PDB file of C-alpha atoms and ligand atoms in Angstrom:
ATOM      1  CA  MET S   1     129.642 -27.138-120.297  1.00  0.00           C
ATOM      2  CA  LEU S   2     133.016 -26.682-121.971  1.00  0.00           C
ATOM      3  CA  THR S   3     136.350 -27.590-120.423  1.00  0.00           C
ATOM      4  CA  LEU S   4     139.175 -25.546-121.924  1.00  0.00           C
ATOM      5  CA  THR S   5     142.898 -25.762-121.216  1.00  0.00           C
ATOM      6  CA  ASP S   6     144.347 -23.318-123.714  1.00  0.00           C
ATOM      7  CA  PRO S   7     144.421 -19.525-123.104  1.00  0.00           C
ATOM      8  CA  ALA S   8     143.834 -18.702-126.798  1.00  0.00           C
ATOM      9  CA  GLU S   9     140.734 -20.917-126.874  1.00  0.00           C
ATOM     10  CA  MET S  10     139.529 -19.380-123.639  1.00  0.00           C
ATOM     11  CA  ARG S  11     139.985 -15.867-125.049  1.00  0.00           C
ATOM     12  CA  ALA S  12     138.185 -16.788-128.296  1.00  0.00           C
ATOM     13  CA  TRP S  13     135.189 -18.126-126.315  1.00  0.00           C
ATOM     14  CA  SER S  14     135.163 -14.989-124.197  1.00  0.00           C
ATOM     15  CA  ARG S  15     135.418 -12.629-127.162  1.00  0.00           C
ATOM     16  CA  ALA S  16     132.548 -14.387-128.980  1.00  0.00           C
ATOM     17  CA  HIS S  17     130.282 -14.134-125.936  1.00  0.00           C
ATOM     18  CA  THR S  18     131.197 -10.522-125.197  1.00  0.00           C
ATOM     19  CA  ARG S  19     130.492  -9.604-128.836  1.00  0.00           C
ATOM     20  CA  SER S  20     127.057 -11.144-128.623  1.00  0.00           C
ATOM     21  CA  GLY S  21     126.325  -8.934-125.608  1.00  0.00           C
ATOM     22  CA  ARG S  22     126.747 -11.543-122.850  1.00  0.00           C
ATOM     23  CA  THR S  23     128.462 -10.514-119.619  1.00  0.00           C
ATOM     24  CA  ILE S  24     131.043 -12.866-118.130  1.00  0.00           C
ATOM     25  CA  GLY S  25     131.519 -13.554-114.418  1.00  0.00           C
ATOM     26  CA  PHE S  26     134.679 -15.324-113.282  1.00  0.00           C
ATOM     27  CA  VAL S  27     135.490 -17.430-110.213  1.00  0.00           C
ATOM     28  CA  PRO S  28     139.196 -18.341-109.967  1.00  0.00           C
ATOM     29  CA  THR S  29     139.911 -21.406-107.790  1.00  0.00           C
ATOM     30  CA  MET S  30     142.563 -23.998-107.063  1.00  0.00           C
ATOM     31  CA  GLY S  31     139.925 -26.739-107.198  1.00  0.00           C
ATOM     32  CA  ALA S  32     138.851 -29.206-104.478  1.00  0.00           C
ATOM     33  CA  LEU S  33     135.597 -27.318-104.710  1.00  0.00           C
ATOM     34  CA  HIS S  34     133.364 -26.989-101.651  1.00  0.00           C
ATOM     35  CA  THR S  35     130.194 -25.117-100.708  1.00  0.00           C
ATOM     36  CA  GLY S  36     132.179 -21.874-100.352  1.00  0.00           C
ATOM     37  CA  HIS S  37     133.275 -22.034-103.996  1.00  0.00           C
ATOM     38  CA  LEU S  38     129.709 -22.919-105.049  1.00  0.00           C
ATOM     39  CA  ALA S  39     128.424 -19.800-103.246  1.00  0.00           C
ATOM     40  CA  LEU S  40     130.877 -17.678-105.267  1.00  0.00           C
ATOM     41  CA  ILE S  41     129.642 -19.355-108.476  1.00  0.00           C
ATOM     42  CA  ALA S  42     126.000 -18.638-107.552  1.00  0.00           C
ATOM     43  CA  ASP S  43     126.932 -15.012-106.808  1.00  0.00           C
ATOM     44  CA  ALA S  44     128.590 -14.725-110.250  1.00  0.00           C
ATOM     45  CA  GLN S  45     125.505 -16.250-111.889  1.00  0.00           C
ATOM     46  CA  ARG S  46     123.258 -13.643-110.260  1.00  0.00           C
ATOM     47  CA  ARG S  47     125.433 -10.841-111.618  1.00  0.00           C
ATOM     48  CA  CYS S  48     126.463 -12.095-115.067  1.00  0.00           C
ATOM     49  CA  ASP S  49     125.039 -14.017-118.046  1.00  0.00           C
ATOM     50  CA  GLU S  50     127.834 -16.604-118.237  1.00  0.00           C
ATOM     51  CA  VAL S  51     130.157 -17.952-115.561  1.00  0.00           C
ATOM     52  CA  VAL S  52     133.698 -19.242-116.030  1.00  0.00           C
ATOM     53  CA  VAL S  53     135.452 -21.156-113.228  1.00  0.00           C
ATOM     54  CA  SER S  54     139.195 -21.685-113.381  1.00  0.00           C
ATOM     55  CA  ILE S  55     140.860 -24.627-111.676  1.00  0.00           C
ATOM     56  CA  PHE S  56     144.609 -24.289-111.381  1.00  0.00           C
ATOM     57  CA  VAL S  57     146.901 -25.147-108.476  1.00  0.00           C
ATOM     58  CA  ASN S  58     149.392 -22.347-108.937  1.00  0.00           C
ATOM     59  CA  PRO S  59     152.961 -23.401-108.092  1.00  0.00           C
ATOM     60  CA  LEU S  60     154.090 -19.746-107.989  1.00  0.00           C
ATOM     61  CA  GLN S  61     152.125 -18.967-104.823  1.00  0.00           C
ATOM     62  CA  PHE S  62     153.213 -21.887-102.614  1.00  0.00           C
ATOM     63  CA  ASN S  63     155.995 -21.347-100.090  1.00  0.00           C
ATOM     64  CA  GLU S  64     156.375 -25.044 -99.313  1.00  0.00           C
ATOM     65  CA  ALA S  65     156.822 -27.709-102.010  1.00  0.00           C
ATOM     66  CA  ALA S  66     155.168 -30.236 -99.668  1.00  0.00           C
ATOM     67  CA  ASP S  67     152.053 -28.052 -99.353  1.00  0.00           C
ATOM     68  CA  PHE S  68     151.876 -27.783-103.171  1.00  0.00           C
ATOM     69  CA  ASP S  69     152.349 -31.549-103.619  1.00  0.00           C
ATOM     70  CA  SER S  70     149.746 -32.479-101.005  1.00  0.00           C
ATOM     71  CA  TYR S  71     147.148 -29.946-102.215  1.00  0.00           C
ATOM     72  CA  PRO S  72     143.990 -31.970-103.101  1.00  0.00           C
ATOM     73  CA  ARG S  73     143.253 -32.275-106.863  1.00  0.00           C
ATOM     74  CA  PRO S  74     139.916 -34.106-107.370  1.00  0.00           C
ATOM     75  CA  ILE S  75     139.540 -32.753-110.926  1.00  0.00           C
ATOM     76  CA  ASP S  76     136.732 -35.126-112.090  1.00  0.00           C
ATOM     77  CA  ALA S  77     134.554 -34.312-109.076  1.00  0.00           C
ATOM     78  CA  ASP S  78     135.283 -30.589-109.546  1.00  0.00           C
ATOM     79  CA  VAL S  79     134.263 -30.641-113.218  1.00  0.00           C
ATOM     80  CA  ALA S  80     131.074 -32.529-112.302  1.00  0.00           C
ATOM     81  CA  ALA S  81     130.285 -29.990-109.546  1.00  0.00           C
ATOM     82  CA  CYS S  82     130.715 -27.100-112.008  1.00  0.00           C
ATOM     83  CA  GLU S  83     128.510 -28.832-114.548  1.00  0.00           C
ATOM     84  CA  SER S  84     125.675 -29.357-112.082  1.00  0.00           C
ATOM     85  CA  ALA S  85     126.051 -25.754-110.886  1.00  0.00           C
ATOM     86  CA  GLY S  86     125.374 -24.521-114.432  1.00  0.00           C
ATOM     87  CA  VAL S  87     128.864 -23.159-115.138  1.00  0.00           C
ATOM     88  CA  ALA S  88     129.493 -22.353-118.828  1.00  0.00           C
ATOM     89  CA  VAL S  89     133.239 -23.055-118.950  1.00  0.00           C
ATOM     90  CA  VAL S  90     135.803 -24.700-116.704  1.00  0.00           C
ATOM     91  CA  TYR S  91     139.196 -23.255-117.582  1.00  0.00           C
ATOM     92  CA  ALA S  92     141.859 -25.702-116.371  1.00  0.00           C
ATOM     93  CA  PRO S  93     145.241 -24.892-117.923  1.00  0.00           C
ATOM     94  CA  THR S  94     148.292 -27.063-117.214  1.00  0.00           C
ATOM     95  CA  ALA S  95     151.352 -25.693-115.372  1.00  0.00           C
ATOM     96  CA  ARG S  96     153.318 -26.009-118.598  1.00  0.00           C
ATOM     97  CA  THR S  97     150.799 -23.883-120.490  1.00  0.00           C
ATOM     98  CA  MET S  98     150.807 -21.269-117.747  1.00  0.00           C
ATOM     99  CA  TYR S  99     154.557 -21.202-117.172  1.00  0.00           C
ATOM    100  CA  PRO S 100     156.402 -22.323-120.301  1.00  0.00           C
ATOM    101  CA  GLU S 101     160.186 -22.461-120.280  1.00  0.00           C
ATOM    102  CA  ARG S 102     160.789 -18.819-121.165  1.00  0.00           C
ATOM    103  CA  PHE S 103     158.139 -17.379-118.876  1.00  0.00           C
ATOM    104  CA  GLN S 104     159.694 -14.350-117.150  1.00  0.00           C
ATOM    105  CA  THR S 105     157.143 -11.637-116.315  1.00  0.00           C
ATOM    106  CA  ARG S 106     155.654 -11.136-112.854  1.00  0.00           C
ATOM    107  CA  VAL S 107     153.186  -8.662-111.389  1.00  0.00           C
ATOM    108  CA  VAL S 108     154.489  -7.088-108.169  1.00  0.00           C
ATOM    109  CA  PRO S 109     151.876  -6.099-105.577  1.00  0.00           C
ATOM    110  CA  GLY S 110     152.358  -3.041-103.364  1.00  0.00           C
ATOM    111  CA  ALA S 111     152.110  -2.156 -99.673  1.00  0.00           C
ATOM    112  CA  LEU S 112     148.980  -4.239 -99.014  1.00  0.00           C
ATOM    113  CA  ALA S 113     151.057  -7.369 -99.628  1.00  0.00           C
ATOM    114  CA  GLU S 114     153.567  -6.388 -96.938  1.00  0.00           C
ATOM    115  CA  GLN S 115     150.987  -6.617 -94.131  1.00  0.00           C
ATOM    116  CA  MET S 116     149.496  -9.609 -92.323  1.00  0.00           C
ATOM    117  CA  GLU S 117     150.348 -12.799 -94.261  1.00  0.00           C
ATOM    118  CA  GLY S 118     153.076 -11.016 -96.256  1.00  0.00           C
ATOM    119  CA  PRO S 119     156.162 -11.270 -94.004  1.00  0.00           C
ATOM    120  CA  GLY S 120     155.636 -14.977 -93.267  1.00  0.00           C
ATOM    121  CA  ARG S 121     154.993 -15.954 -96.891  1.00  0.00           C
ATOM    122  CA  PRO S 122     157.617 -14.273 -99.078  1.00  0.00           C
ATOM    123  CA  GLY S 123     156.613 -14.172-102.765  1.00  0.00           C
ATOM    124  CA  HIS S 124     153.148 -15.600-102.086  1.00  0.00           C
ATOM    125  CA  PHE S 125     151.119 -12.570-103.162  1.00  0.00           C
ATOM    126  CA  GLU S 126     153.365 -11.914-106.144  1.00  0.00           C
ATOM    127  CA  GLY S 127     152.520 -15.466-107.242  1.00  0.00           C
ATOM    128  CA  VAL S 128     148.813 -14.815-106.632  1.00  0.00           C
ATOM    129  CA  VAL S 129     148.559 -11.545-108.563  1.00  0.00           C
ATOM    130  CA  THR S 130     150.692 -12.902-111.403  1.00  0.00           C
ATOM    131  CA  VAL S 131     148.436 -15.916-111.893  1.00  0.00           C
ATOM    132  CA  VAL S 132     145.262 -13.837-111.496  1.00  0.00           C
ATOM    133  CA  ALA S 133     146.540 -11.339-114.102  1.00  0.00           C
ATOM    134  CA  LYS S 134     147.186 -14.256-116.481  1.00  0.00           C
ATOM    135  CA  LEU S 135     143.759 -15.769-115.805  1.00  0.00           C
ATOM    136  CA  PHE S 136     142.120 -12.361-116.339  1.00  0.00           C
ATOM    137  CA  GLY S 137     144.007 -12.101-119.658  1.00  0.00           C
ATOM    138  CA  ALA S 138     142.604 -15.430-120.840  1.00  0.00           C
ATOM    139  CA  VAL S 139     139.065 -15.155-119.444  1.00  0.00           C
ATOM    140  CA  ARG S 140     138.531 -11.394-120.001  1.00  0.00           C
ATOM    141  CA  PRO S 141     135.644 -11.237-117.518  1.00  0.00           C
ATOM    142  CA  ASP S 142     133.401  -8.285-116.685  1.00  0.00           C
ATOM    143  CA  ALA S 143     133.424  -9.216-112.992  1.00  0.00           C
ATOM    144  CA  ALA S 144     135.425 -11.587-110.801  1.00  0.00           C
ATOM    145  CA  ILE S 145     134.295 -12.943-107.427  1.00  0.00           C
ATOM    146  CA  PHE S 146     136.715 -13.609-104.567  1.00  0.00           C
ATOM    147  CA  GLY S 147     136.016 -14.810-101.021  1.00  0.00           C
ATOM    148  CA  GLN S 148     136.482 -12.590 -97.980  1.00  0.00           C
ATOM    149  CA  LYS S 149     138.026 -15.681 -96.377  1.00  0.00           C
ATOM    150  CA  ASP S 150     141.255 -14.598 -98.110  1.00  0.00           C
ATOM    151  CA  PHE S 151     140.665 -10.981 -97.130  1.00  0.00           C
ATOM    152  CA  GLN S 152     144.171  -9.775 -97.940  1.00  0.00           C
ATOM    153  CA  GLN S 153     144.122 -11.481-101.347  1.00  0.00           C
ATOM    154  CA  LEU S 154     140.792  -9.791-102.139  1.00  0.00           C
ATOM    155  CA  ALA S 155     142.219  -6.371-101.179  1.00  0.00           C
ATOM    156  CA  ILE S 156     145.387  -6.880-103.237  1.00  0.00           C
ATOM    157  CA  ILE S 157     143.484  -8.024-106.338  1.00  0.00           C
ATOM    158  CA  THR S 158     141.039  -5.122-106.013  1.00  0.00           C
ATOM    159  CA  ALA S 159     144.068  -2.793-106.004  1.00  0.00           C
ATOM    160  CA  MET S 160     145.633  -4.577-108.979  1.00  0.00           C
ATOM    161  CA  SER S 161     142.476  -4.292-111.097  1.00  0.00           C
ATOM    162  CA  ALA S 162     142.253  -0.558-110.338  1.00  0.00           C
ATOM    163  CA  ASP S 163     145.988   0.185-110.587  1.00  0.00           C
ATOM    164  CA  LEU S 164     146.454  -1.627-113.905  1.00  0.00           C
ATOM    165  CA  ASP S 165     143.187  -0.251-115.392  1.00  0.00           C
ATOM    166  CA  LEU S 166     141.927  -3.775-116.038  1.00  0.00           C
ATOM    167  CA  GLY S 167     138.316  -2.625-115.929  1.00  0.00           C
ATOM    168  CA  ILE S 168     137.242  -5.818-114.140  1.00  0.00           C
ATOM    169  CA  GLU S 169     134.839  -5.367-111.240  1.00  0.00           C
ATOM    170  CA  ILE S 170     136.183  -7.214-108.191  1.00  0.00           C
ATOM    171  CA  ILE S 171     133.498  -8.504-105.840  1.00  0.00           C
ATOM    172  CA  GLY S 172     134.092  -9.815-102.316  1.00  0.00           C
ATOM    173  CA  HIS S 173     131.832 -12.639-101.151  1.00  0.00           C
ATOM    174  CA  PRO S 174     131.185 -13.290 -97.414  1.00  0.00           C
ATOM    175  CA  ILE S 175     132.886 -16.263 -95.744  1.00  0.00           C
ATOM    176  CA  VAL S 176     130.915 -19.516 -95.967  1.00  0.00           C
ATOM    177  CA  ARG S 177     131.153 -21.629 -92.797  1.00  0.00           C
ATOM    178  CA  GLU S 178     130.353 -25.151 -91.593  1.00  0.00           C
ATOM    179  CA  ASP S 179     127.532 -25.491 -89.043  1.00  0.00           C
ATOM    180  CA  ASP S 180     130.070 -25.332 -86.206  1.00  0.00           C
ATOM    181  CA  GLY S 181     131.552 -22.096 -87.554  1.00  0.00           C
ATOM    182  CA  LEU S 182     134.721 -23.443 -89.213  1.00  0.00           C
ATOM    183  CA  ALA S 183     135.335 -21.596 -92.493  1.00  0.00           C
ATOM    184  CA  LEU S 184     135.178 -23.973 -95.467  1.00  0.00           C
ATOM    185  CA  SER S 185     138.591 -24.566 -96.983  1.00  0.00           C
ATOM    186  CA  SER S 186     140.068 -27.085 -99.413  1.00  0.00           C
ATOM    187  CA  ARG S 187     142.715 -27.753 -96.760  1.00  0.00           C
ATOM    188  CA  ASN S 188     140.091 -28.936 -94.202  1.00  0.00           C
ATOM    189  CA  VAL S 189     140.092 -32.402 -95.858  1.00  0.00           C
ATOM    190  CA  ARG S 190     143.711 -32.819 -94.743  1.00  0.00           C
ATOM    191  CA  LEU S 191     142.747 -32.561 -91.047  1.00  0.00           C
ATOM    192  CA  THR S 192     142.489 -35.784 -89.018  1.00  0.00           C
ATOM    193  CA  ALA S 193     139.175 -36.306 -87.210  1.00  0.00           C
ATOM    194  CA  ASP S 194     140.725 -35.013 -83.955  1.00  0.00           C
ATOM    195  CA  GLN S 195     142.239 -31.982 -85.673  1.00  0.00           C
ATOM    196  CA  ARG S 196     138.916 -31.251 -87.382  1.00  0.00           C
ATOM    197  CA  ASP S 197     137.219 -31.231 -83.957  1.00  0.00           C
ATOM    198  CA  ALA S 198     139.963 -29.038 -82.549  1.00  0.00           C
ATOM    199  CA  ALA S 199     139.691 -26.609 -85.476  1.00  0.00           C
ATOM    200  CA  ARG S 200     136.421 -25.305 -84.029  1.00  0.00           C
ATOM    201  CA  CYS S 201     138.647 -23.235 -81.777  1.00  0.00           C
ATOM    202  CA  VAL S 202     139.478 -20.961 -84.754  1.00  0.00           C
ATOM    203  CA  PRO S 203     135.995 -19.420 -85.198  1.00  0.00           C
ATOM    204  CA  ARG S 204     135.486 -19.580 -81.411  1.00  0.00           C
ATOM    205  CA  SER S 205     138.625 -17.476 -80.945  1.00  0.00           C
ATOM    206  CA  LEU S 206     137.147 -14.881 -83.313  1.00  0.00           C
ATOM    207  CA  ASP S 207     133.876 -14.938 -81.346  1.00  0.00           C
ATOM    208  CA  ALA S 208     135.848 -14.322 -78.149  1.00  0.00           C
ATOM    209  CA  ALA S 209     137.660 -11.439 -79.856  1.00  0.00           C
ATOM    210  CA  CYS S 210     134.326  -9.857 -80.865  1.00  0.00           C
ATOM    211  CA  GLU S 211     133.029 -10.176 -77.297  1.00  0.00           C
ATOM    212  CA  ALA S 212     136.201  -8.524 -75.979  1.00  0.00           C
ATOM    213  CA  ALA S 213     135.905  -5.733 -78.575  1.00  0.00           C
ATOM    214  CA  ALA S 214     132.401  -4.904 -77.325  1.00  0.00           C
ATOM    215  CA  ARG S 215     133.721  -4.191 -73.807  1.00  0.00           C
ATOM    216  CA  ASP S 216     134.471  -0.641 -72.666  1.00  0.00           C
ATOM    217  CA  GLU S 217     138.154   0.223 -72.857  1.00  0.00           C
ATOM    218  CA  ALA S 218     138.860  -2.625 -75.297  1.00  0.00           C
ATOM    219  CA  THR S 219     142.210  -2.402 -77.070  1.00  0.00           C
ATOM    220  CA  ALA S 220     143.692  -4.493 -79.858  1.00  0.00           C
ATOM    221  CA  GLY S 221     145.835  -6.103 -77.139  1.00  0.00           C
ATOM    222  CA  SER S 222     142.838  -7.151 -75.025  1.00  0.00           C
ATOM    223  CA  VAL S 223     141.002  -8.385 -78.129  1.00  0.00           C
ATOM    224  CA  THR S 224     143.867 -10.549 -79.431  1.00  0.00           C
ATOM    225  CA  ALA S 225     144.545 -11.808 -75.877  1.00  0.00           C
ATOM    226  CA  ALA S 226     140.952 -13.084 -75.733  1.00  0.00           C
ATOM    227  CA  ALA S 227     141.462 -14.888 -79.053  1.00  0.00           C
ATOM    228  CA  LEU S 228     144.805 -16.299 -77.893  1.00  0.00           C
ATOM    229  CA  ARG S 229     143.290 -17.794 -74.718  1.00  0.00           C
ATOM    230  CA  VAL S 230     140.837 -19.864 -76.784  1.00  0.00           C
ATOM    231  CA  ILE S 231     143.605 -21.214 -79.045  1.00  0.00           C
ATOM    232  CA  GLU S 232     145.900 -21.931 -76.078  1.00  0.00           C
ATOM    233  CA  ASP S 233     143.163 -24.049 -74.476  1.00  0.00           C
ATOM    234  CA  GLU S 234     143.269 -26.377 -77.500  1.00  0.00           C
ATOM    235  CA  PRO S 235     146.295 -28.707 -77.320  1.00  0.00           C
ATOM    236  CA  LEU S 236     146.211 -29.609 -81.056  1.00  0.00           C
ATOM    237  CA  ALA S 237     146.283 -25.950 -82.162  1.00  0.00           C
ATOM    238  CA  ARG S 238     149.323 -23.707 -82.598  1.00  0.00           C
ATOM    239  CA  LEU S 239     148.699 -19.995 -83.114  1.00  0.00           C
ATOM    240  CA  GLU S 240     150.805 -18.276 -85.784  1.00  0.00           C
ATOM    241  CA  TYR S 241     149.238 -14.861 -85.431  1.00  0.00           C
ATOM    242  CA  SER S 242     146.104 -13.024 -84.461  1.00  0.00           C
ATOM    243  CA  THR S 243     145.928  -9.386 -85.551  1.00  0.00           C
ATOM    244  CA  VAL S 244     143.449  -6.522 -85.414  1.00  0.00           C
ATOM    245  CA  PHE S 245     143.638  -4.648 -88.706  1.00  0.00           C
ATOM    246  CA  ASP S 246     142.216  -1.787 -90.755  1.00  0.00           C
ATOM    247  CA  PRO S 247     140.208  -3.367 -93.614  1.00  0.00           C
ATOM    248  CA  GLY S 248     141.198  -0.514 -95.943  1.00  0.00           C
ATOM    249  CA  THR S 249     144.976  -0.435 -95.472  1.00  0.00           C
ATOM    250  CA  LEU S 250     145.400  -3.837 -93.750  1.00  0.00           C
ATOM    251  CA  ALA S 251     147.655  -2.053 -91.238  1.00  0.00           C
ATOM    252  CA  GLU S 252     147.759  -3.474 -87.718  1.00  0.00           C
ATOM    253  CA  LEU S 253     145.736  -1.385 -85.239  1.00  0.00           C
ATOM    254  CA  ASP S 254     146.152  -0.584 -81.562  1.00  0.00           C
ATOM    255  CA  ALA S 255     142.640   0.753 -81.040  1.00  0.00           C
ATOM    256  CA  VAL S 256     139.372  -0.990 -81.913  1.00  0.00           C
ATOM    257  CA  THR S 257     137.195   2.018 -82.695  1.00  0.00           C
ATOM    258  CA  ARG S 258     135.492   2.817 -86.006  1.00  0.00           C
ATOM    259  CA  LEU S 259     137.877   4.102 -88.658  1.00  0.00           C
ATOM    260  CA  THR S 260     137.358   7.036 -90.979  1.00  0.00           C
ATOM    261  CA  ALA S 261     138.854   6.745 -94.477  1.00  0.00           C
ATOM    262  CA  PRO S 262     140.235   9.812 -96.325  1.00  0.00           C
ATOM    263  CA  ASP S 263     136.994   9.924 -98.368  1.00  0.00           C
ATOM    264  CA  GLY S 264     134.981  10.259 -95.138  1.00  0.00           C
ATOM    265  CA  SER S 265     133.576   6.719 -95.256  1.00  0.00           C
ATOM    266  CA  HIS S 266     133.660   4.568 -92.131  1.00  0.00           C
ATOM    267  CA  ALA S 267     135.026   1.089 -91.702  1.00  0.00           C
ATOM    268  CA  ARG S 268     135.060  -1.333 -88.818  1.00  0.00           C
ATOM    269  CA  PRO S 269     138.256  -3.034 -87.699  1.00  0.00           C
ATOM    270  CA  ARG S 270     138.624  -6.758 -88.372  1.00  0.00           C
ATOM    271  CA  ILE S 271     140.592  -9.533 -86.725  1.00  0.00           C
ATOM    272  CA  ALA S 272     142.565 -12.073 -88.764  1.00  0.00           C
ATOM    273  CA  THR S 273     144.210 -15.254 -87.553  1.00  0.00           C
ATOM    274  CA  ALA S 274     146.365 -18.121 -88.796  1.00  0.00           C
ATOM    275  CA  VAL S 275     146.423 -21.352 -86.785  1.00  0.00           C
ATOM    276  CA  TRP S 276     148.290 -24.620 -87.399  1.00  0.00           C
ATOM    277  CA  PHE S 277     146.937 -28.129 -86.810  1.00  0.00           C
ATOM    278  CA  GLY S 278     149.871 -30.460 -87.475  1.00  0.00           C
ATOM    279  CA  ASP S 279     151.120 -29.382 -90.905  1.00  0.00           C
ATOM    280  CA  VAL S 280     147.789 -27.850 -91.955  1.00  0.00           C
ATOM    281  CA  ARG S 281     147.551 -24.081 -91.728  1.00  0.00           C
ATOM    282  CA  LEU S 282     144.076 -22.520 -91.497  1.00  0.00           C
ATOM    283  CA  ILE S 283     143.260 -18.816 -91.809  1.00  0.00           C
ATOM    284  CA  ASP S 284     140.111 -16.923 -90.865  1.00  0.00           C
ATOM    285  CA  ASN S 285     138.989 -13.335 -90.228  1.00  0.00           C
ATOM    286  CA  ARG S 286     135.975 -11.409 -88.961  1.00  0.00           C
ATOM    287  CA  ASP S 287     134.493  -7.963 -88.667  1.00  0.00           C
ATOM    288  CA  LEU S 288     134.959  -7.193 -84.942  1.00  0.00           C
ATOM    289  CA  PHE S 289     131.617  -5.402 -84.761  1.00  0.00           C
ATOM    290  CA  GLY S 290     129.710  -7.495 -87.318  1.00  0.00           C
ATOM    291  CA  SER S 291     126.743  -9.734 -86.578  1.00  0.00           C
TER     292      SER S 291
HETATM  293  P1  AMP O   1     140.954 -21.376-103.374  1.00  0.00           P
HETATM  294  O1  AMP O   1     140.475 -22.471-104.264  1.00  0.00           O
HETATM  295  O2  AMP O   1     141.151 -21.788-101.964  1.00  0.00           O
HETATM  296  O3  AMP O   1     142.102 -20.607-103.966  1.00  0.00           O
HETATM  297  O4  AMP O   1     139.758 -20.337-103.305  1.00  0.00           O
HETATM  298  C1  AMP O   1     139.148 -19.833-104.453  1.00  0.00           C
HETATM  299  C2  AMP O   1     138.241 -18.718-104.049  1.00  0.00           C
HETATM  300  O5  AMP O   1     137.248 -19.202-103.160  1.00  0.00           O
HETATM  301  C3  AMP O   1     138.975 -17.576-103.330  1.00  0.00           C
HETATM  302  O6  AMP O   1     138.434 -16.338-103.752  1.00  0.00           O
HETATM  303  C4  AMP O   1     138.648 -17.844-101.891  1.00  0.00           C
HETATM  304  O7  AMP O   1     138.678 -16.690-101.074  1.00  0.00           O
HETATM  305  C5  AMP O   1     137.233 -18.388-102.000  1.00  0.00           C
HETATM  306  N1  AMP O   1     136.870 -19.167-100.828  1.00  0.00           N
HETATM  307  C6  AMP O   1     137.533 -20.239-100.326  1.00  0.00           C
HETATM  308  N2  AMP O   1     136.930 -20.677 -99.195  1.00  0.00           N
HETATM  309  C7  AMP O   1     135.873 -19.840 -98.979  1.00  0.00           C
HETATM  310  C8  AMP O   1     134.874 -19.744 -97.966  1.00  0.00           C
HETATM  311  N3  AMP O   1     134.826 -20.594 -96.941  1.00  0.00           N
HETATM  312  N4  AMP O   1     133.953 -18.764 -98.077  1.00  0.00           N
HETATM  313  C9  AMP O   1     133.998 -17.875 -99.104  1.00  0.00           C
HETATM  314  N5  AMP O   1     134.917 -17.919-100.082  1.00  0.00           N
HETATM  315  C10 AMP O   1     135.844 -18.881-100.025  1.00  0.00           C
END
């Protein structure tokens, strides 16, 4: 396995492999790799001949300096995990390489970034799409895999790839969870033992929302109220939001019935939530009518 830090070297590797007819799958990460990331890597390996994993904690997408500083960075363990997973290249550029002194260009996402997480995290998605565009420029993959855990991010990057004619297939991978239902996240390691126990209320609140959605006369209000009750019962948890949304437009919904897109396809509403445990913020989402 190669570890590269320079975009020109990354591009040269990619070009050589593409020329020899190999397809390249890409999994962008901020490191502190867990089973969720490994599932994305395995998905990329099933689809493509070679897999590149990037590890870069992107300062542009953090709203709080403290969150950026405390983000876990176990780089040696991450490189070892990629090596045993059969990754071809770890691309781990430095912040200075990514954002040199005269760096000035940003990619601006559209309406999808104004929904859900958008208002509470100004500039976050601009930081995300800018770094992903840069990573795509260095890695030049055929396909890139993103987790549905960050559902809004996946939607925004899918739009960017289409809108900017990048020709990169964007694939969404289902959320990988712990046995008790908590979605895997690099931030989970920052929870105290008590907070980790309490965090089970997040997936349980989504379960309660799904049960409420299955009832006759369910509305988005009754569904989010069911989720809220579960979070309120947990003293260590503080709800930031819980929203029923259209998975196509990410717009907040009042009704919880099946949706018909302009192309005639059907989609099922989802619920998304953000919950705080001390200074750790966890997000999760679920198809309201999924299994
Ligand atoms: P991160 O390192 O947190 O930026 O995540 C890198 C990628 O892994 C993103 O596409 C995330 O959506 C995805 N990811 C993180 N946690 C999970 C999870 N529990 N299940 C599926 N994908 C995940």
